[in-house]
Amino acid sequence: NFAQRSIMERNTQLAAGQFMSGNPDMIAMNTTGADAGRYLFTPFETGQAGIQRTDLATGVTRTLWRSPSAGAHVSFDASVWTPWGTYLTAEESWSGNADSGVTGNTSGYGRLFEVTNPLKPTGTVDIVQRNAVARVSHEGLQFDSLGRMYYIDETNGGALYRFESAAGIGEHYFDGG
């Protein structure tokens, strides 16, 4: 005795003029703040990555942010709401031709991004690359009750990492750790 319904569909979004490059992957819900539980965030795992936000109160899905061009940001996969009220996603892709300077990574991809104001109107959010963690083929992100962040590298034999912030929970979380 259950029911299910589709709350987002690519062709409907495209017909409404919304950017939706396809392959929505992970989801995260905002779990803190006055509107906790109201929004779902979904990244696009494509060659022109982006993030959409679904308002569960109104049923409206909008593209929150999109890469300015194909190849600039690729294969967003990871998706998590932070304990301090921001949203994280990361690239699962490990291929490319830019030199990142990280041992073992010959691409410019595998980056972690934070949307620092994810509840602002679509098209006005700020997305910041966070360099405190290694560039890997990100598959998942999660925080424990002490604020430590765990992330998975699905290449190189599959590794699990833990990041502990020197600054603790909050806007300076990625300043070092």
Short mmCIF file of C-alpha atoms in Angstrom, two decimals:
data_model
loop_
_atom_site.label_atom_id
_atom_site.label_comp_id
_atom_site.label_asym_id
_atom_site.label_seq_id
_atom_site.Cartn_x
_atom_site.Cartn_y
_atom_site.Cartn_z
CA ASN A 1 0.00 0.00 0.00
CA PHE A 2 2.18 2.78 -1.25
CA ALA A 3 2.20 5.34 -4.01
CA GLN A 4 4.99 6.99 -5.89
CA ARG A 5 5.10 9.85 -8.35
CA SER A 6 7.66 11.53 -10.54
CA ILE A 7 8.61 14.99 -9.26
CA MET A 8 11.05 15.88 -12.05
CA GLU A 9 11.42 14.81 -15.65
CA ARG A 10 14.03 16.06 -18.11
CA ASN A 11 11.78 16.66 -21.12
CA THR A 12 9.37 18.74 -19.01
CA GLN A 13 12.25 20.87 -17.75
CA LEU A 14 13.63 21.38 -21.26
CA ALA A 15 10.18 22.34 -22.57
CA ALA A 16 9.95 24.94 -19.79
CA GLY A 17 13.28 26.45 -20.89
CA GLN A 18 15.30 25.00 -18.01
CA PHE A 19 18.87 23.83 -18.59
CA MET A 20 19.05 20.12 -17.84
CA SER A 21 22.02 18.39 -19.43
CA GLY A 22 20.81 14.97 -18.31
CA ASN A 23 21.93 12.17 -16.03
CA PRO A 24 20.76 13.48 -12.66
CA ASP A 25 22.56 11.35 -10.14
CA MET A 26 22.76 11.67 -6.35
CA ILE A 27 20.33 13.74 -4.29
CA ALA A 28 20.56 15.62 -1.02
CA MET A 29 17.97 17.39 1.09
CA ASN A 30 18.54 20.57 3.04
CA THR A 31 18.52 19.31 6.62
CA THR A 32 19.14 22.53 8.56
CA GLY A 33 17.68 26.02 8.76
CA ALA A 34 14.15 27.42 8.75
CA ASP A 35 13.21 25.52 5.55
CA ALA A 36 14.81 22.19 6.55
CA GLY A 37 13.41 19.35 4.45
CA ARG A 38 11.90 21.61 1.80
CA TYR A 39 14.47 21.28 -1.00
CA LEU A 40 16.12 18.45 -2.93
CA PHE A 41 19.44 19.12 -4.69
CA THR A 42 20.51 17.00 -7.67
CA PRO A 43 23.74 17.30 -9.69
CA PHE A 44 24.11 16.44 -13.38
CA GLU A 45 26.67 13.75 -14.19
CA THR A 46 27.44 14.99 -17.72
CA GLY A 47 30.09 16.83 -19.73
CA GLN A 48 28.39 20.11 -18.81
CA ALA A 49 27.64 19.66 -15.14
CA GLY A 50 25.03 21.55 -13.20
CA ILE A 51 22.85 21.45 -10.11
CA GLN A 52 19.09 21.57 -9.88
CA ARG A 53 16.90 22.32 -6.87
CA THR A 54 13.40 20.94 -6.38
CA ASP A 55 11.07 22.81 -4.04
CA LEU A 56 8.98 20.08 -2.43
CA ALA A 57 6.43 22.65 -1.18
CA THR A 58 5.62 23.96 -4.67
CA GLY A 59 6.75 21.02 -6.82
CA VAL A 60 8.90 23.32 -8.97
CA THR A 61 12.33 22.17 -10.17
CA ARG A 62 14.81 24.76 -11.44
CA THR A 63 18.42 24.69 -12.52
CA LEU A 64 20.28 26.27 -9.62
CA TRP A 65 23.67 26.51 -11.35
CA ARG A 66 25.24 25.25 -14.57
CA SER A 67 28.76 25.09 -15.89
CA PRO A 68 29.41 28.03 -18.22
CA SER A 69 30.58 25.65 -20.96
CA ALA A 70 30.89 21.99 -21.81
CA GLY A 71 34.05 20.55 -20.28
CA ALA A 72 34.57 23.33 -17.72
CA HIS A 73 32.88 21.29 -14.96
CA VAL A 74 32.07 17.63 -15.61
CA SER A 75 30.33 14.67 -14.05
CA PHE A 76 29.01 16.12 -10.80
CA ASP A 77 28.15 13.08 -8.74
CA ALA A 78 28.55 13.56 -5.01
CA SER A 79 25.72 15.42 -3.28
CA VAL A 80 25.46 16.39 0.39
CA TRP A 81 24.07 19.14 2.61
CA THR A 82 26.66 20.39 5.09
CA PRO A 83 26.12 20.78 8.85
CA TRP A 84 26.58 24.57 8.40
CA GLY A 85 23.87 24.92 5.75
CA THR A 86 25.67 24.80 2.41
CA TYR A 87 25.64 22.24 -0.40
CA LEU A 88 28.59 20.19 -1.71
CA THR A 89 29.05 18.36 -4.97
CA ALA A 90 32.16 16.99 -6.66
CA GLU A 91 33.33 15.71 -9.99
CA GLU A 92 33.38 11.97 -10.49
CA SER A 93 35.34 12.37 -13.70
CA TRP A 94 39.04 11.71 -13.65
CA SER A 95 39.77 12.27 -17.33
CA GLY A 96 40.78 15.43 -19.12
CA ASN A 97 43.87 17.18 -20.37
CA ALA A 98 44.69 19.91 -17.84
CA ASP A 99 47.54 19.33 -15.37
CA SER A 100 46.17 19.66 -11.84
CA GLY A 101 49.54 19.32 -10.13
CA VAL A 102 48.21 16.54 -7.88
CA THR A 103 50.29 13.36 -7.91
CA GLY A 104 48.44 10.65 -9.80
CA ASN A 105 45.87 13.01 -11.30
CA THR A 106 46.79 14.07 -14.81
CA SER A 107 43.52 15.92 -15.34
CA GLY A 108 42.03 19.13 -14.08
CA TYR A 109 38.99 17.29 -12.79
CA GLY A 110 38.09 15.48 -9.59
CA ARG A 111 37.31 18.76 -7.82
CA LEU A 112 35.07 19.48 -4.83
CA PHE A 113 32.64 22.44 -5.01
CA GLU A 114 30.59 24.20 -2.35
CA VAL A 115 27.45 26.20 -3.08
CA THR A 116 27.77 28.71 -0.25
CA ASN A 117 24.23 30.11 -0.53
CA PRO A 118 22.12 27.26 -1.95
CA LEU A 119 18.73 28.71 -0.99
CA LYS A 120 19.14 31.94 -2.97
CA PRO A 121 17.18 32.36 -6.21
CA THR A 122 18.36 30.24 -9.12
CA GLY A 123 21.17 31.79 -11.13
CA THR A 124 22.38 33.88 -8.17
CA VAL A 125 24.17 31.26 -6.08
CA ASP A 126 27.91 31.20 -5.50
CA ILE A 127 29.84 28.02 -6.25
CA VAL A 128 33.38 27.80 -4.86
CA GLN A 129 36.05 25.20 -5.61
CA ARG A 130 37.41 23.77 -2.35
CA ASN A 131 41.03 22.59 -2.54
CA ALA A 132 41.44 21.20 0.99
CA VAL A 133 40.69 17.67 -0.21
CA ALA A 134 42.47 15.62 -2.86
CA ARG A 135 41.21 15.53 -6.41
CA VAL A 136 39.74 12.08 -6.86
CA SER A 137 36.91 10.37 -8.70
CA HIS A 138 34.31 11.44 -6.11
CA GLU A 139 31.45 9.04 -5.66
CA GLY A 140 30.02 9.99 -2.27
CA LEU A 141 30.33 12.50 0.56
CA GLN A 142 29.05 12.25 4.11
CA PHE A 143 29.57 13.95 7.48
CA ASP A 144 29.65 12.22 10.87
CA SER A 145 28.30 13.65 14.14
CA LEU A 146 31.70 15.23 14.90
CA GLY A 147 31.76 17.12 11.59
CA ARG A 148 34.38 14.96 9.89
CA MET A 149 33.80 14.58 6.18
CA TYR A 150 34.21 11.24 4.44
CA TYR A 151 34.56 10.83 0.70
CA ILE A 152 35.12 7.99 -1.75
CA ASP A 153 37.51 7.70 -4.67
CA GLU A 154 35.99 5.11 -6.95
CA THR A 155 39.18 4.72 -9.01
CA ASN A 156 42.61 3.60 -7.86
CA GLY A 157 41.16 0.47 -6.27
CA GLY A 158 38.44 2.37 -4.42
CA ALA A 159 39.59 4.34 -1.40
CA LEU A 160 37.74 5.97 1.50
CA TYR A 161 39.11 9.23 2.90
CA ARG A 162 38.38 11.27 6.03
CA PHE A 163 38.88 15.04 6.21
CA GLU A 164 39.00 16.75 9.60
CA SER A 165 38.76 20.53 9.49
CA ALA A 166 41.26 22.54 11.53
CA ALA A 167 38.65 25.33 11.80
CA GLY A 168 35.66 23.15 12.71
CA ILE A 169 32.10 23.45 11.41
CA GLY A 170 31.30 26.65 9.53
CA GLU A 171 32.32 28.91 6.68
CA HIS A 172 36.06 28.28 7.24
CA TYR A 173 35.70 24.48 7.26
CA PHE A 174 37.85 24.05 4.14
CA ASP A 175 40.60 26.51 5.16
CA GLY A 176 42.74 23.58 6.29
CA GLY A 177 42.67 20.23 8.01
#
